[in-house]
XYZ file of N, CA and C in Angstrom:
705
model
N 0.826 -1.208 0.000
C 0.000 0.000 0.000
C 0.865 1.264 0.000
N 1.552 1.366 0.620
C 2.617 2.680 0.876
C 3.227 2.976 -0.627
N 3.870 2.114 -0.886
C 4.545 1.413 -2.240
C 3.617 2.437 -3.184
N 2.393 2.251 -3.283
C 1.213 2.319 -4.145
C 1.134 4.501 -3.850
N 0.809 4.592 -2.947
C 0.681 5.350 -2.136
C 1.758 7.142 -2.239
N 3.091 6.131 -2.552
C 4.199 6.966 -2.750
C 3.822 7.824 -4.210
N 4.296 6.221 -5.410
C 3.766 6.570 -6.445
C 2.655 7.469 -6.465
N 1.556 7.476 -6.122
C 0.296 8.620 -6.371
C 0.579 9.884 -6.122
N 1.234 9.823 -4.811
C 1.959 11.485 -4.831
C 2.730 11.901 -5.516
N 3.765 11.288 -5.978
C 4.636 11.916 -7.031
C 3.676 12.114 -8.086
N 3.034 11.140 -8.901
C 2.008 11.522 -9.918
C 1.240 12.679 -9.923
N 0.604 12.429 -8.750
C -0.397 13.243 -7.969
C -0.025 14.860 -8.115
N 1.269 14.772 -7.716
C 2.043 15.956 -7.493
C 2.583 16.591 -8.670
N 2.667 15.799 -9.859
C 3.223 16.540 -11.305
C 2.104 16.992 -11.758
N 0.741 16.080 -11.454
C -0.588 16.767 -12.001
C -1.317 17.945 -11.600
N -1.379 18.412 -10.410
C -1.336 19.627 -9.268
C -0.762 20.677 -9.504
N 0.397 20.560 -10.794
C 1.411 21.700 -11.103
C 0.937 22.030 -12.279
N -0.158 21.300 -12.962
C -0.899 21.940 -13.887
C -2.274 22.845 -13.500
N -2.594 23.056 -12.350
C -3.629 23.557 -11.963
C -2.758 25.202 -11.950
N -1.843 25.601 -11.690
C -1.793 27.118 -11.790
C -0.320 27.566 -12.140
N 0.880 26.475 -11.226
C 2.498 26.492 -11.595
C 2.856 26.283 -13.287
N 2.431 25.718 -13.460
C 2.859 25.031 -15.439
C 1.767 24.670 -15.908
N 2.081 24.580 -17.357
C 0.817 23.956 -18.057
C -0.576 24.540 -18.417
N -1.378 24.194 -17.706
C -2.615 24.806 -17.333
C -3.442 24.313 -18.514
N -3.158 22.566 -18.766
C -3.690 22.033 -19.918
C -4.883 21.390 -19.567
N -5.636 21.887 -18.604
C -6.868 21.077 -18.312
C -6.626 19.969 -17.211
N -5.306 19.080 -17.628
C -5.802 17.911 -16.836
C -5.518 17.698 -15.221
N -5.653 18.853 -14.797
C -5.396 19.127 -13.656
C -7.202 18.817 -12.804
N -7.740 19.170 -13.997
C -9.641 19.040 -13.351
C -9.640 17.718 -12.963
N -10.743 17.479 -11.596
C -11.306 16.636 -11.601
C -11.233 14.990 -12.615
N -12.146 15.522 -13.319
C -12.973 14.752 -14.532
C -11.530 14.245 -15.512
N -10.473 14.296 -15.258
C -9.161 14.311 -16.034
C -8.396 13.666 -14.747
N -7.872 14.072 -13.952
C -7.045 13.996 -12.790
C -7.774 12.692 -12.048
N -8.898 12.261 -11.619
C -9.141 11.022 -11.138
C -9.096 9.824 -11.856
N -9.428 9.728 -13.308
C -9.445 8.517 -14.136
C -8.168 8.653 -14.075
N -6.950 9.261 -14.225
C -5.799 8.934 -14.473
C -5.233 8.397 -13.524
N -5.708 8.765 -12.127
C -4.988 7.980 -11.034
C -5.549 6.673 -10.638
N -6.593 6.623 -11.083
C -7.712 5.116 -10.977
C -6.977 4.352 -12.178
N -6.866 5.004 -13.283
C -5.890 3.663 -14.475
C -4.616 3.443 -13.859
N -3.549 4.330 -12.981
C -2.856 3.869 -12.707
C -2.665 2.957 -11.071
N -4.107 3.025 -10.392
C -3.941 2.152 -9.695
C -4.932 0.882 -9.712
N -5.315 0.705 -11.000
C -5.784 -0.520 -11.353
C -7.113 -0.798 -11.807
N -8.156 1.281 -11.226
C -9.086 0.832 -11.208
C -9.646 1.557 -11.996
N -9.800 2.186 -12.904
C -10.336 3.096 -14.123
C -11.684 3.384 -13.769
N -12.560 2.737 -13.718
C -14.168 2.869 -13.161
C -14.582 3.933 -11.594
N -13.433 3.487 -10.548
C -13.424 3.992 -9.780
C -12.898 5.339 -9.740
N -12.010 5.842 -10.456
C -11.849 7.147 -10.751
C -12.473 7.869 -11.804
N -13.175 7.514 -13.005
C -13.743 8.042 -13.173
C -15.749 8.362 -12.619
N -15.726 7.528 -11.988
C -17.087 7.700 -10.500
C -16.791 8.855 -10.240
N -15.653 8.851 -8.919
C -14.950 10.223 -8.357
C -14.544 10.800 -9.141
N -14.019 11.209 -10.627
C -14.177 12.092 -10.669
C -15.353 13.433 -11.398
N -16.226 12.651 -11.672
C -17.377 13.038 -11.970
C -18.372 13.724 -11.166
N -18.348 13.181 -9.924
C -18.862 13.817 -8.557
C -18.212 14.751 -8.520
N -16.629 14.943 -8.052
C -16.018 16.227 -8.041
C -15.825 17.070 -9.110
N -16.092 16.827 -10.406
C -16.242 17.711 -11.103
C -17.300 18.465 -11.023
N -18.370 17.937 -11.227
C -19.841 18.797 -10.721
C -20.014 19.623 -9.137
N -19.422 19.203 -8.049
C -18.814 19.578 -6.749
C -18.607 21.279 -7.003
N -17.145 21.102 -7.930
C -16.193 22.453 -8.071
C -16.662 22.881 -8.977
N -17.573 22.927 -9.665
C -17.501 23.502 -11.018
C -17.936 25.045 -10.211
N -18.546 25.828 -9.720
C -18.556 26.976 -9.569
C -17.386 27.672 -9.136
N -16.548 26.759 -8.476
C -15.469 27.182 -7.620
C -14.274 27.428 -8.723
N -13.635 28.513 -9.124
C -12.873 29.039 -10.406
C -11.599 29.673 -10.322
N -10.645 28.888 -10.192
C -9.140 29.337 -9.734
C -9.107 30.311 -11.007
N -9.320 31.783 -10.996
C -8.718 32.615 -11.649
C -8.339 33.759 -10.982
N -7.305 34.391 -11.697
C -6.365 35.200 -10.864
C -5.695 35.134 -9.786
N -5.839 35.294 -9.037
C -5.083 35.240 -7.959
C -5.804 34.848 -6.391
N -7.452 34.365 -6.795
C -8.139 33.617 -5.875
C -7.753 32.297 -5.668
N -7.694 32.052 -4.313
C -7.227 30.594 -4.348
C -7.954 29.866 -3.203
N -8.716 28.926 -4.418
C -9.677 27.820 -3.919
C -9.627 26.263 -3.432
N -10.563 25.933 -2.424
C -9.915 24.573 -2.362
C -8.981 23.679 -3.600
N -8.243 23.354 -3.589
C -7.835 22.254 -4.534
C -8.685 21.038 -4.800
N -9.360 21.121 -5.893
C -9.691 20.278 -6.509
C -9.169 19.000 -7.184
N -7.637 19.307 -7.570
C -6.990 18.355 -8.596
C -6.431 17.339 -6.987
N -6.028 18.274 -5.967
C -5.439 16.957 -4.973
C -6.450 16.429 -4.338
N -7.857 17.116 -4.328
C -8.880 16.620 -3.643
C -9.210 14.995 -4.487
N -9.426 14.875 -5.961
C -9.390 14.230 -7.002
C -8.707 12.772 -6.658
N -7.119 13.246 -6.743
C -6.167 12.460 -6.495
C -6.221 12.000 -4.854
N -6.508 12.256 -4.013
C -6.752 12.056 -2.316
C -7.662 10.922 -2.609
N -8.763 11.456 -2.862
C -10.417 10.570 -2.812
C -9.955 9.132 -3.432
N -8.910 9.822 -5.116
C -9.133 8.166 -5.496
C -8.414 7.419 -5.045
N -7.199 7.509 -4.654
C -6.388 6.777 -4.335
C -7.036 6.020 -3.050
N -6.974 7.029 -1.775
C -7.413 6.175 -1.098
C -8.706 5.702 -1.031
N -9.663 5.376 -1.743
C -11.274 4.530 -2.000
C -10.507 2.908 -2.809
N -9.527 3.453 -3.911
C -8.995 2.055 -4.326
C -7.940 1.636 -3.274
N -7.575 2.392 -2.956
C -6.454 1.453 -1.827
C -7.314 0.554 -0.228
N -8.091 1.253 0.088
C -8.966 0.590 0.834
C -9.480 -0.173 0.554
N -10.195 0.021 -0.966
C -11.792 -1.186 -0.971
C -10.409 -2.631 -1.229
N -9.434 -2.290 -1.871
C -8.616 -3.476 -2.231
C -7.883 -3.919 -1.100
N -7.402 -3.214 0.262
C -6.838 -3.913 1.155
C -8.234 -4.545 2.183
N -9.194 -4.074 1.991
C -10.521 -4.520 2.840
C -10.900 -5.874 2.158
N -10.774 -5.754 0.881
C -11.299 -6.921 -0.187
C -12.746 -6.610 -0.244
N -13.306 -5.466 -0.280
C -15.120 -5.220 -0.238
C -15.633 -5.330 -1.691
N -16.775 -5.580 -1.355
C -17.439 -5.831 -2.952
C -17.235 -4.277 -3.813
N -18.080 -4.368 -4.876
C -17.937 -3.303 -5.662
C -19.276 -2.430 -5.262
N -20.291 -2.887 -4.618
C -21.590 -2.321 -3.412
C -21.000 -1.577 -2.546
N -19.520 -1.797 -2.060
C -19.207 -0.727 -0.960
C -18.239 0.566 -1.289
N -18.539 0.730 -3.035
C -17.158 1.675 -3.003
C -17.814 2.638 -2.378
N -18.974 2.982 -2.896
C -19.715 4.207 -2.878
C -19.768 4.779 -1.358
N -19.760 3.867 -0.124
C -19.355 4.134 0.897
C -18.029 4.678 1.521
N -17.467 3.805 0.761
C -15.892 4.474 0.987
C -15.325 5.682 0.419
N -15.555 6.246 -0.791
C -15.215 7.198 -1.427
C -16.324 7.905 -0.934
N -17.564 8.651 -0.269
C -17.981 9.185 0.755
C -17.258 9.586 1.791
N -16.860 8.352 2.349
C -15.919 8.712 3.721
C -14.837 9.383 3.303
N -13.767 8.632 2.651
C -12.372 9.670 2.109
C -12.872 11.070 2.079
N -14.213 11.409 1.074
C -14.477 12.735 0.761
C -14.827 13.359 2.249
N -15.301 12.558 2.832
C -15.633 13.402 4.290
C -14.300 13.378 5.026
N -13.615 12.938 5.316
C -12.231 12.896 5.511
C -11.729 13.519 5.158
N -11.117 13.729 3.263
C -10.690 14.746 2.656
C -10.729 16.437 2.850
N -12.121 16.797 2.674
C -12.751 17.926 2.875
C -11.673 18.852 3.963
N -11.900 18.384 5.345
C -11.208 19.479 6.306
C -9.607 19.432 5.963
N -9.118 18.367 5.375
C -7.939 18.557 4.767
C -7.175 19.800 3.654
N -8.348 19.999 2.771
C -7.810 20.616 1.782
C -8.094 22.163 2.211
N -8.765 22.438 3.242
C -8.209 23.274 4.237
C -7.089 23.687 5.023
N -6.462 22.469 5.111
C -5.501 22.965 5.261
C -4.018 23.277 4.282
N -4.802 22.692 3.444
C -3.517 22.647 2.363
C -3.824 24.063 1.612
N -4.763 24.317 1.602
C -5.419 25.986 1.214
C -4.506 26.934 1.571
N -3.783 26.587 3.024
C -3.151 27.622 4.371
C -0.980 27.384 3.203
N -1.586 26.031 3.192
C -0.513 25.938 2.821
C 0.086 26.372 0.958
N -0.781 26.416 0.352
C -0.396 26.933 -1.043
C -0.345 28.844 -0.569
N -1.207 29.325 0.105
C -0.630 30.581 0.407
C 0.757 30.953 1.031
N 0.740 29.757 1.719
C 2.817 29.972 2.135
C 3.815 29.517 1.296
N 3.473 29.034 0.221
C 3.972 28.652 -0.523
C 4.009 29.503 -2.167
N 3.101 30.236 -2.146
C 2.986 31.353 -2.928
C 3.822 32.496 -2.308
N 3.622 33.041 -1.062
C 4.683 33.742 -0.607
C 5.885 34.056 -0.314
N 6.232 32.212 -0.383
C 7.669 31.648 -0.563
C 8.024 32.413 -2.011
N 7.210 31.518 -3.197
C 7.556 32.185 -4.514
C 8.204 33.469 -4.755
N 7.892 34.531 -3.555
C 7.883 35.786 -4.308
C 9.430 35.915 -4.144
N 10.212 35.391 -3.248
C 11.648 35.143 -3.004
C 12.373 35.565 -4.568
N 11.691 34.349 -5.618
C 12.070 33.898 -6.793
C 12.281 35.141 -7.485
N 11.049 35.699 -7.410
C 10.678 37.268 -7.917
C 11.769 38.212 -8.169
N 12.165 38.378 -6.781
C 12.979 39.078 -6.283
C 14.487 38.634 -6.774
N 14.739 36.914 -7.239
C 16.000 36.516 -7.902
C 16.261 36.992 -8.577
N 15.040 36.853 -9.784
C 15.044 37.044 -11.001
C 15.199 38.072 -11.424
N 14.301 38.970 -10.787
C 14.787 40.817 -10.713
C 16.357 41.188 -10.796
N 16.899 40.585 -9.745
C 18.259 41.022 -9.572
C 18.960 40.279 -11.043
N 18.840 39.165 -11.344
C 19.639 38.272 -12.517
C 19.045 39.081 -13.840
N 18.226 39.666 -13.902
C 17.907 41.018 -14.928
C 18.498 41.691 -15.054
N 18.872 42.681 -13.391
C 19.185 43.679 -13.387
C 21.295 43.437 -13.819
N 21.659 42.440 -13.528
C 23.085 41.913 -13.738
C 23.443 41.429 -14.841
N 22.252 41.332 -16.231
C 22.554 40.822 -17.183
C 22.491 39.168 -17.492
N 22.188 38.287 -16.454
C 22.331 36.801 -16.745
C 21.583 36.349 -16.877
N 20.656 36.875 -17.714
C 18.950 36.222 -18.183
C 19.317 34.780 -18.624
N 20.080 34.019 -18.598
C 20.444 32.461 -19.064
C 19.981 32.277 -17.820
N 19.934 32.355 -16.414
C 19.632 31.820 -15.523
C 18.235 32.015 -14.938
N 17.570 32.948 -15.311
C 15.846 32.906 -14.723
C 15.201 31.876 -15.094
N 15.616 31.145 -15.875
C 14.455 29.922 -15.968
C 14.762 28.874 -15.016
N 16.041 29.188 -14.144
C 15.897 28.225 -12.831
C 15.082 29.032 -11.750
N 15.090 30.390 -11.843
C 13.898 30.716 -10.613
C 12.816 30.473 -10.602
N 12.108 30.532 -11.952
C 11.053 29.810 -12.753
C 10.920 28.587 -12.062
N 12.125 27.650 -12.637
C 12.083 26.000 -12.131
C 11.893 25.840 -10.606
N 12.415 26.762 -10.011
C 12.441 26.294 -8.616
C 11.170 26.909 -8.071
N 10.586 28.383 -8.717
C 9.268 28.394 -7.967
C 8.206 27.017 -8.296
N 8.192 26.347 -9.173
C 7.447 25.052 -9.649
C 8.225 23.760 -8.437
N 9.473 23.890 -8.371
C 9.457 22.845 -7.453
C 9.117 22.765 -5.978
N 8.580 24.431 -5.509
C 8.420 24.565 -3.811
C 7.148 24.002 -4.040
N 6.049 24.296 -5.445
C 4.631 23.935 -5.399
C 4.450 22.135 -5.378
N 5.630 21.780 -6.003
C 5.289 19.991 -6.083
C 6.133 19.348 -4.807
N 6.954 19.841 -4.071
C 7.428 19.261 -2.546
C 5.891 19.373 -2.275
N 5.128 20.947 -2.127
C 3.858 20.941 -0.996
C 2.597 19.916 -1.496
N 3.021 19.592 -2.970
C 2.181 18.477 -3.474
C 2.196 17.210 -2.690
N 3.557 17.167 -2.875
C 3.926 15.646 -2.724
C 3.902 14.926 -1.383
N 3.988 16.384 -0.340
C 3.856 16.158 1.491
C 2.504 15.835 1.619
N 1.402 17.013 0.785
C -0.123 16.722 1.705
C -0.468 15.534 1.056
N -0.229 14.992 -0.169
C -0.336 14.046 -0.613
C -0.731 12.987 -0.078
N 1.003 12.467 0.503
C 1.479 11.306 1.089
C 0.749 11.105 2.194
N 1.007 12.253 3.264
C 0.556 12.398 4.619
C -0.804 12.127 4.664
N -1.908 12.813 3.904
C -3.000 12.745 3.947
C -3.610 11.319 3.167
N -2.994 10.169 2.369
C -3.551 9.915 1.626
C -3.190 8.555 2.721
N -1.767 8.358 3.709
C -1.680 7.738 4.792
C -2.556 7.645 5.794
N -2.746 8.838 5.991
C -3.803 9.403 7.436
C -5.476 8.486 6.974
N -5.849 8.753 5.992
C -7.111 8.430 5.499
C -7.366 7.027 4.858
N -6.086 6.541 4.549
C -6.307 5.158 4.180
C -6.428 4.341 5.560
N -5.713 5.024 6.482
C -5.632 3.901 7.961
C -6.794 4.284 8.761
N -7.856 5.505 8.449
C -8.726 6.148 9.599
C -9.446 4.745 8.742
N -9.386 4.943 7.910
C -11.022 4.107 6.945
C -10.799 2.306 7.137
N -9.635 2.543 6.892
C -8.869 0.698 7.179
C -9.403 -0.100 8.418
N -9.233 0.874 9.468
C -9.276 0.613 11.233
C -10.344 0.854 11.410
N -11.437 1.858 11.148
C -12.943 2.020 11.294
C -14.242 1.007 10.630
N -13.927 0.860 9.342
C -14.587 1.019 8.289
C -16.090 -0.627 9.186
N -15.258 -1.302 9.301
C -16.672 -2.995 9.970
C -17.273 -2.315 11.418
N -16.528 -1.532 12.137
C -16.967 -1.094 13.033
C -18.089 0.178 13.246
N -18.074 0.267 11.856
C -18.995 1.329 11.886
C -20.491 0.786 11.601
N -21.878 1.651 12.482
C -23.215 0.981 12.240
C -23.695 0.878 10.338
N -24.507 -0.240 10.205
C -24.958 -0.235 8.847
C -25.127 1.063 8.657
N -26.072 1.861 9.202
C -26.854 2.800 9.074
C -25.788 4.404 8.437
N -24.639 3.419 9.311
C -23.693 4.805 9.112
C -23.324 4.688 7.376
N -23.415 3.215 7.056
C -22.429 3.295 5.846
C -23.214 3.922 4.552
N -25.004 3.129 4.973
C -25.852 3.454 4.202
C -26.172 4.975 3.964
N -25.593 5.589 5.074
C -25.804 6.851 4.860
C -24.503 7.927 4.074
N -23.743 7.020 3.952
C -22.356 7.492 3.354
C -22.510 7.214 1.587
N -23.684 5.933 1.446
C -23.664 5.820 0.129
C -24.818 6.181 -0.537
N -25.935 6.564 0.320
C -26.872 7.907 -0.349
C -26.460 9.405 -0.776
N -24.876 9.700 0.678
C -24.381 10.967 0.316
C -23.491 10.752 -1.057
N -22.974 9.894 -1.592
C -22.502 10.008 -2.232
C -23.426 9.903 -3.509
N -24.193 9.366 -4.089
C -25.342 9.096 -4.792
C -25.676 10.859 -4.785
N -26.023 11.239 -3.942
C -26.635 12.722 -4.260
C -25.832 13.930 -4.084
N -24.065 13.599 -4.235
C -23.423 14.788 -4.617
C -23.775 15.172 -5.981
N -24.036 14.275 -7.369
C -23.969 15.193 -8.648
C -24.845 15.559 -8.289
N -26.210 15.396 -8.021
C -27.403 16.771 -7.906
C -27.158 17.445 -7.699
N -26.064 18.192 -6.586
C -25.718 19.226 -6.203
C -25.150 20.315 -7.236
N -24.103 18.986 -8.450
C -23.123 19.948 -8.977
C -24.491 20.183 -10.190
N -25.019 19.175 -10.608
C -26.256 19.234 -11.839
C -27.187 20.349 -11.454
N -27.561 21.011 -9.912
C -28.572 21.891 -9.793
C -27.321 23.414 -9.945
N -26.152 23.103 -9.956
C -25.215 24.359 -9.967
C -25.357 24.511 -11.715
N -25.002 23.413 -12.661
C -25.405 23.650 -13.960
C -26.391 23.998 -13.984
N -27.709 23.584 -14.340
C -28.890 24.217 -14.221
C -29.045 25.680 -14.276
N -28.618 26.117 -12.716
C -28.334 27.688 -12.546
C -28.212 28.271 -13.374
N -26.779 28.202 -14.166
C -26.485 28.967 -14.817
C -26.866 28.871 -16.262
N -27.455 27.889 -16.766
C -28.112 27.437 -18.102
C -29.351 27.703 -18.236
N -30.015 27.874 -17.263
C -31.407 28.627 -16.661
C -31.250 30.137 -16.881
N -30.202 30.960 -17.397
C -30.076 32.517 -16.562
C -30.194 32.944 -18.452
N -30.620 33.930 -18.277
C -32.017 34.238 -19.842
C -31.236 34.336 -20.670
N -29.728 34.735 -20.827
C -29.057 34.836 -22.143
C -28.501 33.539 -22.429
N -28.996 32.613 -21.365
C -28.765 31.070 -21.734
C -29.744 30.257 -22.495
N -30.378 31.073 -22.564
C -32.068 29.954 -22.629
C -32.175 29.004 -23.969
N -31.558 29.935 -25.122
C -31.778 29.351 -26.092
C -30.654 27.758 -26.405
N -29.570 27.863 -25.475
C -28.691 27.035 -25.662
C -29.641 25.783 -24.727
N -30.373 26.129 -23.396
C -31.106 24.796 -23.158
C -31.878 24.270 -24.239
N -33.086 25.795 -24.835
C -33.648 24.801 -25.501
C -33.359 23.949 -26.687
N -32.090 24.179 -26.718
C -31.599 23.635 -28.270
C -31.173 22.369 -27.802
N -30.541 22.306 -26.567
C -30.106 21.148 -25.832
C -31.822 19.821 -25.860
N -32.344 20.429 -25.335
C -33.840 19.695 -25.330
C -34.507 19.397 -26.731
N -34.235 19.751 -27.807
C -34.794 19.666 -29.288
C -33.722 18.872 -29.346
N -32.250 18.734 -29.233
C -31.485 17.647 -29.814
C -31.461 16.484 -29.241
N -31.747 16.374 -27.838
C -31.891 15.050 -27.414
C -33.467 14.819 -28.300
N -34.637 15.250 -27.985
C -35.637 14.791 -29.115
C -35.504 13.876 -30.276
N -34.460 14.330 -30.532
C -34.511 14.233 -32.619
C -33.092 12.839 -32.304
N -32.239 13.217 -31.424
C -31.010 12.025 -31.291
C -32.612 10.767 -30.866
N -33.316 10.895 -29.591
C -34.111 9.647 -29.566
C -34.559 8.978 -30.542
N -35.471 10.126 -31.235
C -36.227 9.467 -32.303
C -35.464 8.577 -33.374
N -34.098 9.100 -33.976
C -33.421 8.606 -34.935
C -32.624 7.163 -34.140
N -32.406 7.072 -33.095
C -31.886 6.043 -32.465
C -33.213 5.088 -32.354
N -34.617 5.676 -32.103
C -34.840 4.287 -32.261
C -35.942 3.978 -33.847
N -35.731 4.415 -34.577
C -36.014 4.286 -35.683
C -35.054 3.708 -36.656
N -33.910 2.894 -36.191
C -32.844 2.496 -36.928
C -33.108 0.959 -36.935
């Protein structure tokens, strides 16, 4: 498990650096960032579950500029890892993921609170770089700013790679050591919450597809499923 565990953070942690440090090619979302860590830990189905829930979750929530919102991409990578690392060291049917990836997420949650605390100290660290680079301007050795560059990207994937590990440890053993001891009632209620997170993110779409300079794009949405039925079953 650790073994397993390590790997995800380093992964975990190169993918996280596309959310705002490098890149910024998308696959830092949700809906991108969980199937990839579910194919690489065996379970493709299970990450893309999670990450479908958390995509609909965050979708209002919009890292632009210089707001900075829960993390989504480690929330992603947290949930899946540890739901497949559990249901597979528990040996539980495929009836109990939905319980378990509940719990992680309830688990998760006050976490990425704190890692919130921590990308702001870690942004403030950055400005150090700032201040390198300024001076390696002001001296003529522009060959060397693309290591201040490099190194502000590597303070963001150490803080990847710590809450990662730590948290993805912490939550695989709370759920490992709890999980039979807990009442039916509790679990059943962990796998209705999970069942009715997309409503949440589907009534956040809605919202905004509902709002009047949208309207015509629903109803066009509603005339094309129409006409896709009819021709599907008229074949």
């Amino acid at each position: 498990m650790i073994k397993n565990l390590l790997i995800t953070s380093i992964v975990g942690g190169l993918i996280g650096l596309d959310r705002t440090a490098i890149f910024q090619t998308m696959i830092s979302q949700p809906i991108v960032a969980a199937p990839v860590m579910g194919l690489l830990l065996g379970n493709f189905a299970y990450g893309i579950a999670v990450g479908i829930v958390l995509q609909l979750i965050w979708l209002p929530s919009l890292q632009i500029g210089a707001a900075i919102v829960y993390n989504s991409t480690l929330a992603s990578v947290l949930v899946t890892a540890s739901t497949i690392e559990v249901s597979n060291s528990l040996s539980q049917p495929d009836g109990s993921f939905t319980s378990i990836a509940a719990f992680s997420i309830f688990l998760g949650l006050p976490l990425l609170i704190f890692e919130q605390k921590l990308d702001i100290l870690v942004r403030k660290a950055n400005a150090f770089w700032v201040k390198e680079a300024e001076k390696l301007i002001t001296d003529g050795k522009f060959s060397l700013i693309g290591i201040t560059n490099l190194s502000g990207c590597i303070f963001f994937f150490i803080k990847n790679f710590i809450f990662l590990l730590v948290s993805t440890i912490v939550i695989t053993t709370v759920i490992s050591k709890s999980y039979f001891f807990l009442p039916v009632n509790f679990n059943e209620g962990f796998k209705l919450f999970f069942v009715l997170m997309p409503l949440l993110g589907i009534a956040v779409v809605l919202e905004s597809v509902l709002a009047k300079r949208n309207y015509i794009y629903f109803f066009f949405g509603i005339l094309t499923t129409i006409i896709l039925k009819l021709i599907l079953e008229n074949r």
